[in-house]
Amino acid sequence: MGPLRPLGWAAFAFLVYGPLAAALFDACTGASVDLLSARRADLLGASLLFSASVAVLAMALGTAAALWLARHGEPLIRAGTGPLLATLAIPPTVYALAWSHAFAWLGVGGLSSGPWLIAGAAETLSYLPAATGFALAALQAADGELLQAGRLYRSATSVLARIVLPLARPALAGAAALIFLLSLLDYTIPSIFGVNVYALEIFVGFSASYRSADAVLLAAPLIVLAGAAATIAVSSLRQVGQRTVGNELPRLLRELPNLGQGILALAAASLMLAIAAPAVGLMPGLTDPDYLLQTLHGAGPEIGYSFATSAAAALLALLLALIPALELANRRALWLWLLVLVPVSVPPALSGVGLIVFWASIDRLPVYGTPWMTVAAEVARYAPVAAGLLAVAFRRIDSGLVDAALVSGNGWRAIWRRALLPLARPGMLLVAGASFALALGELGAAVLVMPPGHNTLTVKTYNYLHYGGTPAAAGLCLAQFALALLGMFLAAMPAWRWRKAIPS
């Protein structure tokens, strides 16, 4: 890697770990918050139960829906995994709007009020497409020879329960831990339905006292729990998809009894409902074109600001992720993966607090109080995610081509310019698109660090949803969804063309 290695790690540590270190150092001044109050303890317990229920239900439904898709053949398994996982990039505000409309129409909950059960159902269905994508990837661990051998002696149901699901269990557990982590750290959907979760308590506590020590102390239990979930998720998901399913799994699933087929079909119907919900929820924004145009015109500054900051964050996150991703691709050590991905388990509100403390203390870099604070928040949150995704892309490169460049006596500059970067370009473009979509939906940290007079589209949409501005929120969600799709499309098209130009 030449001199890029220390420079890359230094830049990654400065922009990702610097704010967290600043928050911890500033917290040494002492906190004035009562962490052990009965209300906060009850809230933490309720949040844990809520997120665990969401993760278990989403993965159970997702696994059943994935089995229904898998019974239709291996091409559907491979074609459906990526798009379903990409739904994680859809901003949570879009799902919040969609399910608030659906539940209001059914008469089981309004836009700004609802019990834990309503919020849990909305969040479970929001994560269901991604859970199905994870389950499809996990099913690729089913060895066709084992299925053939088992089918000689046992029924299809027994083979499914005793061979297929145990083989997929580690990856399914890792996916459930990841969904638990995402649910535990996010308060968007629960707060829209009037449910207070512990992740929101950090934001409220800091807003009340403006003391970083209070935010760190409040976030400590959440960091421990989220760190444990992240460890489980990383250790399991690193092993996803190392085998192929062949033709045995679809044949086995088609031999299940009628009851099993019916259960899988019901799960698949839930998946179709979860996929259609965002589109249906955005329809009210299209019913009155004049009002939609008026809403989009009024949100013009927020749309432009969101696009510019998200694009800058995606580019910067991609550059920061290059060196850590190469290390992750070449070394399978769990500690290294955790070192890179542990910032993902930090509550967004605490990330925002750390960014304020960190950049306010650096006078020579004019970042604090400028739009670059929003970019810094999005980079700190999603550069580790970009590194993990890019490591997967680097692993798909034919190492023999890079070895040939090394043997030919080329220097590190020539190897990067003429071998490594061209081969990794499709994956890099897709990671950039995913980073753009994730940055576009950032709320928890961005709401704390945005300079006065600069709102992101996500924050404005969330405010409309929180205070009942349904028609305007539908128009803003439509714009947000369109921007996310545009960013991913612009990244996917060159990647697809470039991949077709490289022999398989």
Short mmCIF file of C-alpha atoms in Angstrom, two decimals:
data_model
loop_
_atom_site.label_atom_id
_atom_site.label_comp_id
_atom_site.label_asym_id
_atom_site.label_seq_id
_atom_site.Cartn_x
_atom_site.Cartn_y
_atom_site.Cartn_z
CA MET A 1 0.00 0.00 0.00
CA GLY A 2 2.99 2.32 0.22
CA PRO A 3 2.54 5.53 2.21
CA LEU A 4 -1.24 5.34 1.64
CA ARG A 5 -1.61 2.88 4.49
CA PRO A 6 -0.69 5.14 7.43
CA LEU A 7 -2.30 8.16 5.78
CA GLY A 8 -5.53 6.28 5.16
CA TRP A 9 -5.78 4.94 8.69
CA ALA A 10 -4.92 8.36 10.15
CA ALA A 11 -7.65 10.09 8.13
CA PHE A 12 -10.19 7.39 9.06
CA ALA A 13 -9.33 7.64 12.75
CA PHE A 14 -9.42 11.45 12.70
CA LEU A 15 -12.85 11.82 11.09
CA VAL A 16 -14.56 8.75 12.55
CA TYR A 17 -12.99 8.20 15.96
CA GLY A 18 -12.02 11.81 16.67
CA PRO A 19 -15.56 12.99 17.59
CA LEU A 20 -16.15 9.93 19.79
CA ALA A 21 -12.84 10.43 21.60
CA ALA A 22 -13.65 14.12 22.10
CA ALA A 23 -17.02 13.29 23.65
CA LEU A 24 -15.46 10.77 26.03
CA PHE A 25 -12.66 13.16 27.02
CA ASP A 26 -15.10 16.00 27.61
CA ALA A 27 -17.28 13.68 29.69
CA CYS A 28 -14.49 13.40 32.25
CA THR A 29 -15.71 16.74 33.65
CA GLY A 30 -18.59 14.84 35.23
CA ALA A 31 -22.26 14.35 34.54
CA SER A 32 -25.31 15.69 36.31
CA VAL A 33 -27.90 13.20 35.10
CA ASP A 34 -29.52 10.42 37.15
CA LEU A 35 -28.92 7.37 34.98
CA LEU A 36 -30.39 4.91 37.49
CA SER A 37 -33.79 6.58 37.78
CA ALA A 38 -36.76 4.23 37.65
CA ARG A 39 -38.17 5.95 34.57
CA ARG A 40 -34.95 5.54 32.54
CA ALA A 41 -34.51 1.94 33.67
CA ASP A 42 -38.06 1.11 32.61
CA LEU A 43 -37.55 2.92 29.32
CA LEU A 44 -34.35 1.00 28.60
CA GLY A 45 -36.06 -2.30 29.34
CA ALA A 46 -39.03 -1.44 27.15
CA SER A 47 -36.70 -0.37 24.32
CA LEU A 48 -34.76 -3.64 24.56
CA LEU A 49 -37.96 -5.68 24.43
CA PHE A 50 -39.24 -3.58 21.53
CA SER A 51 -36.08 -3.95 19.42
CA ALA A 52 -35.68 -7.65 20.22
CA SER A 53 -39.28 -8.31 19.21
CA VAL A 54 -38.82 -6.39 15.97
CA ALA A 55 -35.64 -8.33 15.14
CA VAL A 56 -37.12 -11.76 15.92
CA LEU A 57 -40.40 -11.15 14.07
CA ALA A 58 -38.70 -9.56 11.07
CA MET A 59 -36.23 -12.43 10.71
CA ALA A 60 -38.92 -15.09 11.22
CA LEU A 61 -41.14 -13.58 8.53
CA GLY A 62 -38.12 -12.80 6.35
CA THR A 63 -36.84 -16.39 6.54
CA ALA A 64 -40.25 -17.78 5.60
CA ALA A 65 -40.56 -15.29 2.72
CA ALA A 66 -37.03 -16.17 1.56
CA LEU A 67 -37.94 -19.86 1.52
CA TRP A 68 -40.99 -19.05 -0.60
CA LEU A 69 -38.78 -17.17 -3.06
CA ALA A 70 -36.15 -19.92 -3.02
CA ARG A 71 -38.67 -22.58 -4.03
CA HIS A 72 -38.99 -20.82 -7.40
CA GLY A 73 -35.36 -21.44 -8.34
CA GLU A 74 -31.79 -20.38 -7.73
CA PRO A 75 -31.82 -17.40 -10.18
CA LEU A 76 -34.50 -15.72 -8.05
CA ILE A 77 -32.34 -16.23 -4.95
CA ARG A 78 -29.39 -14.44 -6.52
CA ALA A 79 -31.46 -11.75 -8.24
CA GLY A 80 -33.51 -10.88 -5.18
CA THR A 81 -30.81 -10.71 -2.51
CA GLY A 82 -29.19 -7.41 -3.55
CA PRO A 83 -32.36 -5.33 -4.16
CA LEU A 84 -33.94 -6.52 -0.93
CA LEU A 85 -30.83 -5.63 1.08
CA ALA A 86 -30.77 -2.24 -0.66
CA THR A 87 -34.07 -1.34 1.05
CA LEU A 88 -32.00 -0.55 4.15
CA ALA A 89 -31.08 2.66 2.34
CA ILE A 90 -34.71 3.83 2.14
CA PRO A 91 -35.07 6.68 4.67
CA PRO A 92 -37.07 5.66 7.76
CA THR A 93 -39.32 8.70 7.31
CA VAL A 94 -40.71 7.11 4.12
CA TYR A 95 -41.70 3.99 6.05
CA ALA A 96 -43.11 6.08 8.88
CA LEU A 97 -45.36 7.97 6.47
CA ALA A 98 -46.42 4.78 4.67
CA TRP A 99 -47.43 2.84 7.75
CA SER A 100 -49.06 5.80 9.48
CA HIS A 101 -51.32 6.11 6.42
CA ALA A 102 -52.01 2.37 6.39
CA PHE A 103 -52.83 2.16 10.09
CA ALA A 104 -54.96 5.31 9.97
CA TRP A 105 -56.92 3.83 7.07
CA LEU A 106 -57.44 0.62 9.05
CA GLY A 107 -58.49 2.64 12.09
CA VAL A 108 -55.83 1.18 14.38
CA GLY A 109 -53.62 4.22 14.93
CA GLY A 110 -53.24 7.84 13.98
CA LEU A 111 -50.30 9.71 12.57
CA SER A 112 -48.92 10.98 15.85
CA SER A 113 -50.25 8.53 18.41
CA GLY A 114 -50.28 4.78 18.89
CA PRO A 115 -49.23 2.07 21.30
CA TRP A 116 -46.04 0.05 21.30
CA LEU A 117 -47.77 -2.69 19.31
CA ILE A 118 -48.56 -0.36 16.41
CA ALA A 119 -45.02 1.05 16.33
CA GLY A 120 -43.57 -2.46 16.56
CA ALA A 121 -45.67 -3.67 13.64
CA ALA A 122 -44.62 -0.69 11.52
CA GLU A 123 -40.93 -1.15 12.28
CA THR A 124 -41.08 -4.93 11.75
CA LEU A 125 -42.63 -4.49 8.32
CA SER A 126 -40.09 -1.76 7.54
CA TYR A 127 -37.19 -4.16 8.15
CA LEU A 128 -38.91 -7.16 6.55
CA PRO A 129 -37.54 -6.65 2.99
CA ALA A 130 -33.96 -6.39 4.28
CA ALA A 131 -34.50 -9.39 6.59
CA THR A 132 -35.65 -11.39 3.56
CA GLY A 133 -32.52 -10.36 1.68
CA PHE A 134 -30.32 -11.50 4.56
CA ALA A 135 -32.21 -14.80 4.73
CA LEU A 136 -31.74 -15.38 0.99
CA ALA A 137 -28.02 -14.82 1.42
CA ALA A 138 -27.98 -17.19 4.41
CA LEU A 139 -29.74 -19.93 2.44
CA GLN A 140 -26.76 -20.04 0.08
CA ALA A 141 -25.02 -22.05 2.80
CA ALA A 142 -27.27 -25.03 1.97
CA ASP A 143 -25.02 -27.74 0.53
CA GLY A 144 -26.81 -29.67 -2.22
CA GLU A 145 -25.05 -32.93 -1.39
CA LEU A 146 -26.22 -32.78 2.23
CA LEU A 147 -29.77 -32.11 1.10
CA GLN A 148 -29.67 -35.07 -1.28
CA ALA A 149 -28.36 -37.38 1.44
CA GLY A 150 -30.93 -36.19 3.96
CA ARG A 151 -33.80 -36.52 1.51
CA LEU A 152 -33.05 -40.23 1.08
CA TYR A 153 -33.97 -40.92 4.72
CA ARG A 154 -36.23 -38.09 5.90
CA SER A 155 -39.19 -36.00 4.74
CA ALA A 156 -38.77 -32.55 3.18
CA THR A 157 -39.98 -30.90 6.42
CA SER A 158 -37.41 -32.80 8.48
CA VAL A 159 -34.57 -31.96 6.08
CA LEU A 160 -35.57 -28.29 6.18
CA ALA A 161 -35.65 -28.26 10.00
CA ARG A 162 -32.55 -30.37 10.61
CA ILE A 163 -30.20 -29.45 7.74
CA VAL A 164 -31.17 -26.26 5.87
CA LEU A 165 -32.05 -24.02 8.81
CA PRO A 166 -29.13 -25.18 11.05
CA LEU A 167 -26.71 -24.41 8.19
CA ALA A 168 -28.22 -20.95 7.80
CA ARG A 169 -28.59 -20.34 11.56
CA PRO A 170 -25.31 -18.41 12.13
CA ALA A 171 -26.05 -15.97 9.32
CA LEU A 172 -29.68 -15.62 10.38
CA ALA A 173 -28.58 -14.87 13.96
CA GLY A 174 -26.13 -12.27 12.67
CA ALA A 175 -28.84 -10.62 10.58
CA ALA A 176 -31.21 -10.58 13.56
CA ALA A 177 -28.48 -8.96 15.67
CA LEU A 178 -27.97 -6.31 12.97
CA ILE A 179 -31.69 -5.51 12.80
CA PHE A 180 -31.77 -5.36 16.61
CA LEU A 181 -28.86 -2.91 16.49
CA LEU A 182 -30.51 -0.69 13.88
CA SER A 183 -33.82 -0.70 15.74
CA LEU A 184 -32.20 -0.01 19.11
CA LEU A 185 -30.33 3.06 17.85
CA ASP A 186 -33.11 4.63 15.76
CA TYR A 187 -36.06 6.56 17.12
CA THR A 188 -37.64 7.79 13.89
CA ILE A 189 -40.50 5.35 13.43
CA PRO A 190 -41.38 4.86 17.14
CA SER A 191 -41.48 8.59 17.83
CA ILE A 192 -43.79 9.19 14.85
CA PHE A 193 -46.28 6.81 16.49
CA GLY A 194 -45.94 8.51 19.86
CA VAL A 195 -43.65 5.88 21.41
CA ASN A 196 -40.62 7.07 23.36
CA VAL A 197 -37.53 4.84 23.15
CA TYR A 198 -34.20 5.11 24.94
CA ALA A 199 -32.32 6.35 21.86
CA LEU A 200 -34.43 9.52 21.97
CA GLU A 201 -33.56 10.02 25.64
CA ILE A 202 -29.94 10.82 24.72
CA PHE A 203 -31.04 13.60 22.38
CA VAL A 204 -33.48 14.99 24.96
CA GLY A 205 -30.92 14.82 27.77
CA PHE A 206 -28.29 16.70 25.81
CA SER A 207 -30.81 19.30 24.57
CA ALA A 208 -31.88 19.98 28.15
CA SER A 209 -28.42 20.55 29.65
CA TYR A 210 -26.12 20.93 26.61
CA ARG A 211 -23.53 18.90 28.53
CA SER A 212 -21.68 16.22 26.60
CA ALA A 213 -21.01 14.35 29.86
CA ASP A 214 -24.75 13.81 30.28
CA ALA A 215 -25.05 12.45 26.74
CA VAL A 216 -22.12 10.04 27.22
CA LEU A 217 -23.50 8.72 30.50
CA LEU A 218 -26.98 8.27 29.08
CA ALA A 219 -25.58 6.51 26.01
CA ALA A 220 -23.36 4.11 27.99
CA PRO A 221 -25.96 1.30 28.44
CA LEU A 222 -26.99 1.59 24.82
CA ILE A 223 -23.37 1.45 23.62
CA VAL A 224 -22.71 -1.74 25.61
CA LEU A 225 -25.83 -3.45 24.27
CA ALA A 226 -25.30 -2.22 20.73
CA GLY A 227 -21.64 -3.25 20.85
CA ALA A 228 -22.62 -6.79 21.83
CA ALA A 229 -25.15 -6.92 18.99
CA ALA A 230 -22.55 -5.56 16.56
CA THR A 231 -20.06 -8.25 17.63
CA ILE A 232 -22.59 -11.00 16.98
CA ALA A 233 -23.62 -9.47 13.66
CA VAL A 234 -20.09 -8.96 12.34
CA SER A 235 -18.81 -12.39 13.41
CA SER A 236 -21.78 -14.09 11.70
CA LEU A 237 -22.31 -12.01 8.57
CA ARG A 238 -18.67 -12.32 7.52
CA GLN A 239 -19.41 -15.94 6.59
CA VAL A 240 -22.55 -15.35 4.50
CA GLY A 241 -22.77 -16.82 1.04
CA GLN A 242 -19.64 -18.96 0.90
CA ARG A 243 -21.44 -21.86 -0.83
CA THR A 244 -24.07 -22.18 -3.53
CA VAL A 245 -27.49 -23.72 -3.15
CA GLY A 246 -27.56 -25.60 -6.45
CA ASN A 247 -30.90 -27.03 -7.56
CA GLU A 248 -31.63 -29.13 -4.48
CA LEU A 249 -33.12 -26.47 -2.22
CA PRO A 250 -35.86 -25.33 -4.65
CA ARG A 251 -36.80 -28.96 -5.28
CA LEU A 252 -36.88 -29.68 -1.56
CA LEU A 253 -39.11 -26.68 -0.82
CA ARG A 254 -41.58 -27.65 -3.52
CA GLU A 255 -42.02 -31.00 -1.73
CA LEU A 256 -43.19 -29.42 1.54
CA PRO A 257 -46.76 -30.30 2.68
CA ASN A 258 -49.65 -27.93 2.02
CA LEU A 259 -49.50 -26.43 5.51
CA GLY A 260 -45.86 -25.50 5.06
CA GLN A 261 -46.56 -24.06 1.63
CA GLY A 262 -49.39 -21.97 3.08
CA ILE A 263 -47.17 -20.55 5.85
CA LEU A 264 -44.52 -19.58 3.31
CA ALA A 265 -47.15 -17.97 1.08
CA LEU A 266 -48.49 -15.87 3.97
CA ALA A 267 -44.97 -14.64 4.74
CA ALA A 268 -44.47 -13.83 1.05
CA ALA A 269 -47.73 -11.82 1.10
CA SER A 270 -46.40 -9.86 4.09
CA LEU A 271 -43.23 -9.18 2.12
CA MET A 272 -45.17 -7.89 -0.87
CA LEU A 273 -47.17 -5.65 1.45
CA ALA A 274 -43.96 -4.31 3.02
CA ILE A 275 -42.46 -3.61 -0.41
CA ALA A 276 -45.61 -1.90 -1.72
CA ALA A 277 -46.19 0.21 1.41
CA PRO A 278 -43.64 2.97 0.65
CA ALA A 279 -45.04 3.44 -2.85
CA VAL A 280 -48.63 3.50 -1.58
CA GLY A 281 -47.70 5.86 1.23
CA LEU A 282 -46.25 8.30 -1.29
CA MET A 283 -49.40 8.33 -3.44
CA PRO A 284 -51.14 11.14 -1.45
CA GLY A 285 -48.28 13.38 -2.53
CA LEU A 286 -49.27 12.81 -6.17
CA THR A 287 -53.02 13.38 -5.89
CA ASP A 288 -52.72 17.16 -6.07
CA PRO A 289 -49.95 18.09 -8.57
CA ASP A 290 -50.22 21.80 -7.83
CA TYR A 291 -49.76 21.29 -4.11
CA LEU A 292 -46.90 18.86 -4.79
CA LEU A 293 -45.10 21.40 -6.96
CA GLN A 294 -45.69 24.08 -4.33
CA THR A 295 -44.29 21.82 -1.60
CA LEU A 296 -41.21 20.91 -3.65
CA HIS A 297 -40.63 24.55 -4.56
CA GLY A 298 -40.82 25.54 -0.91
CA ALA A 299 -38.36 22.77 -0.01
CA GLY A 300 -35.94 23.70 -2.81
CA PRO A 301 -33.17 24.87 -0.45
CA GLU A 302 -33.47 21.68 1.65
CA ILE A 303 -33.40 19.47 -1.45
CA GLY A 304 -30.30 21.19 -2.80
CA TYR A 305 -28.58 21.18 0.58
CA SER A 306 -29.35 17.49 1.15
CA PHE A 307 -28.13 16.48 -2.28
CA ALA A 308 -24.89 18.46 -1.97
CA THR A 309 -24.03 17.28 1.55
CA SER A 310 -24.94 13.64 0.84
CA ALA A 311 -22.89 13.59 -2.38
CA ALA A 312 -19.89 15.12 -0.60
CA ALA A 313 -20.28 12.66 2.30
CA ALA A 314 -20.53 9.69 -0.09
CA LEU A 315 -17.34 10.71 -1.91
CA LEU A 316 -15.43 11.37 1.29
CA ALA A 317 -16.68 8.15 2.93
CA LEU A 318 -15.56 6.17 -0.13
CA LEU A 319 -12.06 7.66 0.01
CA LEU A 320 -11.78 7.08 3.75
CA ALA A 321 -12.94 3.49 3.36
CA LEU A 322 -10.30 2.43 0.80
CA ILE A 323 -7.43 1.52 3.13
CA PRO A 324 -9.55 -0.03 5.93
CA ALA A 325 -11.48 -2.02 3.31
CA LEU A 326 -8.27 -3.45 1.86
CA GLU A 327 -7.18 -4.51 5.33
CA LEU A 328 -10.54 -6.14 5.99
CA ALA A 329 -10.47 -7.92 2.63
CA ASN A 330 -7.04 -9.43 3.31
CA ARG A 331 -7.38 -10.18 7.02
CA ARG A 332 -10.32 -12.07 8.54
CA ALA A 333 -9.47 -11.19 12.14
CA LEU A 334 -12.65 -10.37 14.05
CA TRP A 335 -10.94 -7.67 16.11
CA LEU A 336 -10.06 -5.73 12.95
CA TRP A 337 -13.65 -5.86 11.67
CA LEU A 338 -14.89 -4.67 15.04
CA LEU A 339 -12.28 -1.91 15.11
CA VAL A 340 -13.59 -0.54 11.82
CA LEU A 341 -17.31 -1.12 12.42
CA VAL A 342 -17.65 -0.31 16.14
CA PRO A 343 -18.64 3.36 15.45
CA VAL A 344 -21.83 2.01 13.85
CA SER A 345 -22.96 0.86 17.31
CA VAL A 346 -22.71 4.39 18.74
CA PRO A 347 -26.11 6.11 19.14
CA PRO A 348 -26.54 8.84 16.49
CA ALA A 349 -27.28 11.49 19.11
CA LEU A 350 -23.96 10.77 20.84
CA SER A 351 -22.18 11.01 17.48
CA GLY A 352 -23.71 14.44 17.04
CA VAL A 353 -22.58 15.51 20.51
CA GLY A 354 -19.06 14.28 19.81
CA LEU A 355 -18.95 16.17 16.52
CA ILE A 356 -19.93 19.40 18.26
CA VAL A 357 -17.24 19.02 20.93
CA PHE A 358 -14.58 17.87 18.46
CA TRP A 359 -14.94 20.48 15.74
CA ALA A 360 -15.64 23.36 18.14
CA SER A 361 -12.19 22.74 19.65
CA ILE A 362 -10.34 22.92 16.30
CA ASP A 363 -10.01 26.58 15.38
CA ARG A 364 -7.70 26.11 12.40
CA LEU A 365 -10.23 24.07 10.43
CA PRO A 366 -13.37 26.17 9.78
CA VAL A 367 -15.89 23.34 10.04
CA TYR A 368 -17.92 24.09 13.17
CA GLY A 369 -20.98 26.20 12.43
CA THR A 370 -20.79 25.59 8.66
CA PRO A 371 -22.60 23.15 6.32
CA TRP A 372 -19.50 20.96 6.52
CA MET A 373 -20.74 19.84 9.95
CA THR A 374 -23.57 17.96 8.24
CA VAL A 375 -21.05 16.31 5.92
CA ALA A 376 -18.85 15.42 8.90
CA ALA A 377 -21.82 13.84 10.69
CA GLU A 378 -22.74 11.71 7.68
CA VAL A 379 -19.12 10.66 7.13
CA ALA A 380 -18.62 9.71 10.78
CA ARG A 381 -21.79 7.61 10.70
CA TYR A 382 -21.38 5.84 7.35
CA ALA A 383 -17.67 5.65 6.47
CA PRO A 384 -17.39 2.43 8.57
CA VAL A 385 -20.36 0.97 6.68
CA ALA A 386 -18.70 1.91 3.38
CA ALA A 387 -15.50 0.17 4.52
CA GLY A 388 -17.37 -3.05 5.29
CA LEU A 389 -19.21 -3.03 1.96
CA LEU A 390 -16.07 -2.15 0.03
CA ALA A 391 -14.18 -5.01 1.70
CA VAL A 392 -16.74 -7.40 0.19
CA ALA A 393 -16.15 -5.81 -3.22
CA PHE A 394 -12.37 -6.16 -2.85
CA ARG A 395 -12.76 -9.85 -1.99
CA ARG A 396 -14.43 -10.42 -5.36
CA ILE A 397 -11.35 -9.20 -7.24
CA ASP A 398 -9.21 -11.87 -8.87
CA SER A 399 -6.11 -11.72 -6.69
CA GLY A 400 -4.07 -13.30 -9.48
CA LEU A 401 -4.33 -10.10 -11.53
CA VAL A 402 -2.99 -8.02 -8.65
CA ASP A 403 -0.25 -10.58 -8.01
CA ALA A 404 0.74 -10.33 -11.67
CA ALA A 405 1.08 -6.58 -11.31
CA LEU A 406 3.27 -7.07 -8.24
CA VAL A 407 5.48 -9.65 -9.94
CA SER A 408 5.95 -7.34 -12.94
CA GLY A 409 7.83 -4.93 -10.72
CA ASN A 410 5.30 -2.11 -10.74
CA GLY A 411 5.35 0.40 -7.92
CA TRP A 412 2.44 0.94 -5.58
CA ARG A 413 1.19 3.92 -7.60
CA ALA A 414 0.99 1.91 -10.82
CA ILE A 415 -0.69 -1.01 -9.06
CA TRP A 416 -3.37 1.26 -7.61
CA ARG A 417 -3.91 3.18 -10.84
CA ARG A 418 -3.76 0.35 -13.39
CA ALA A 419 -4.87 -2.77 -11.48
CA LEU A 420 -6.59 -2.36 -8.14
CA LEU A 421 -8.85 0.66 -8.74
CA PRO A 422 -10.05 -0.40 -12.23
CA LEU A 423 -10.92 -3.88 -10.95
CA ALA A 424 -12.69 -2.49 -7.89
CA ARG A 425 -14.50 0.29 -9.78
CA PRO A 426 -17.92 -1.45 -10.03
CA GLY A 427 -17.98 -2.18 -6.31
CA MET A 428 -16.74 1.31 -5.45
CA LEU A 429 -19.51 2.91 -7.49
CA LEU A 430 -22.17 0.78 -5.82
CA VAL A 431 -20.75 1.56 -2.37
CA ALA A 432 -20.81 5.27 -3.23
CA GLY A 433 -24.48 4.98 -4.21
CA ALA A 434 -25.34 3.16 -0.99
CA SER A 435 -23.42 5.74 1.06
CA PHE A 436 -25.30 8.55 -0.68
CA ALA A 437 -28.68 6.98 0.11
CA LEU A 438 -27.74 6.32 3.74
CA ALA A 439 -26.41 9.85 4.19
CA LEU A 440 -29.61 11.24 2.69
CA GLY A 441 -31.65 9.53 5.42
CA GLU A 442 -29.43 10.58 8.34
CA LEU A 443 -31.42 12.20 11.15
CA GLY A 444 -30.10 11.51 14.66
CA ALA A 445 -26.69 13.20 14.34
CA ALA A 446 -27.54 15.70 11.60
CA VAL A 447 -30.33 17.35 13.61
CA LEU A 448 -27.79 18.32 16.30
CA VAL A 449 -24.99 19.66 14.10
CA MET A 450 -26.84 21.49 11.31
CA PRO A 451 -25.95 25.19 11.21
CA PRO A 452 -28.78 27.70 11.61
CA GLY A 453 -30.75 28.21 8.40
CA HIS A 454 -29.69 24.89 6.88
CA ASN A 455 -32.10 21.98 7.13
CA THR A 456 -31.75 18.62 5.46
CA LEU A 457 -34.73 17.12 3.69
CA THR A 458 -34.91 14.31 6.24
CA VAL A 459 -35.13 16.70 9.20
CA LYS A 460 -37.82 18.80 7.52
CA THR A 461 -39.82 15.68 6.61
CA TYR A 462 -39.53 14.35 10.14
CA ASN A 463 -40.82 17.63 11.55
CA TYR A 464 -43.81 17.55 9.21
CA LEU A 465 -44.59 13.95 10.17
CA HIS A 466 -44.15 14.62 13.87
CA TYR A 467 -46.55 17.55 13.86
CA GLY A 468 -49.14 16.10 11.48
CA GLY A 469 -48.37 17.84 8.17
CA THR A 470 -49.34 14.77 6.15
CA PRO A 471 -49.79 16.15 2.58
CA ALA A 472 -46.57 18.16 2.73
CA ALA A 473 -44.73 15.23 4.30
CA ALA A 474 -45.87 12.96 1.45
CA GLY A 475 -44.40 15.37 -1.10
CA LEU A 476 -41.12 15.64 0.79
CA CYS A 477 -40.90 11.85 1.24
CA LEU A 478 -41.45 11.51 -2.50
CA ALA A 479 -38.57 13.89 -3.18
CA GLN A 480 -36.36 12.08 -0.65
CA PHE A 481 -37.18 8.69 -2.15
CA ALA A 482 -36.51 9.99 -5.66
CA LEU A 483 -33.15 11.44 -4.63
CA ALA A 484 -32.09 8.15 -3.01
CA LEU A 485 -33.07 6.20 -6.12
CA LEU A 486 -31.31 8.72 -8.35
CA GLY A 487 -28.07 8.44 -6.41
CA MET A 488 -28.12 4.64 -6.45
CA PHE A 489 -29.08 4.58 -10.15
CA LEU A 490 -26.26 6.93 -11.14
CA ALA A 491 -23.82 4.68 -9.29
CA ALA A 492 -25.26 1.38 -10.52
CA MET A 493 -25.37 2.14 -14.25
CA PRO A 494 -21.61 2.79 -14.76
CA ALA A 495 -20.86 -0.15 -12.45
CA TRP A 496 -23.05 -2.45 -14.55
CA ARG A 497 -21.51 -1.31 -17.83
CA TRP A 498 -17.99 -1.66 -16.45
CA ARG A 499 -18.68 -5.13 -15.06
CA LYS A 500 -19.95 -6.33 -18.45
CA ALA A 501 -16.71 -5.15 -20.03
CA ILE A 502 -14.60 -7.39 -17.74
CA PRO A 503 -14.50 -11.11 -18.60
CA SER A 504 -15.99 -13.25 -15.82
#
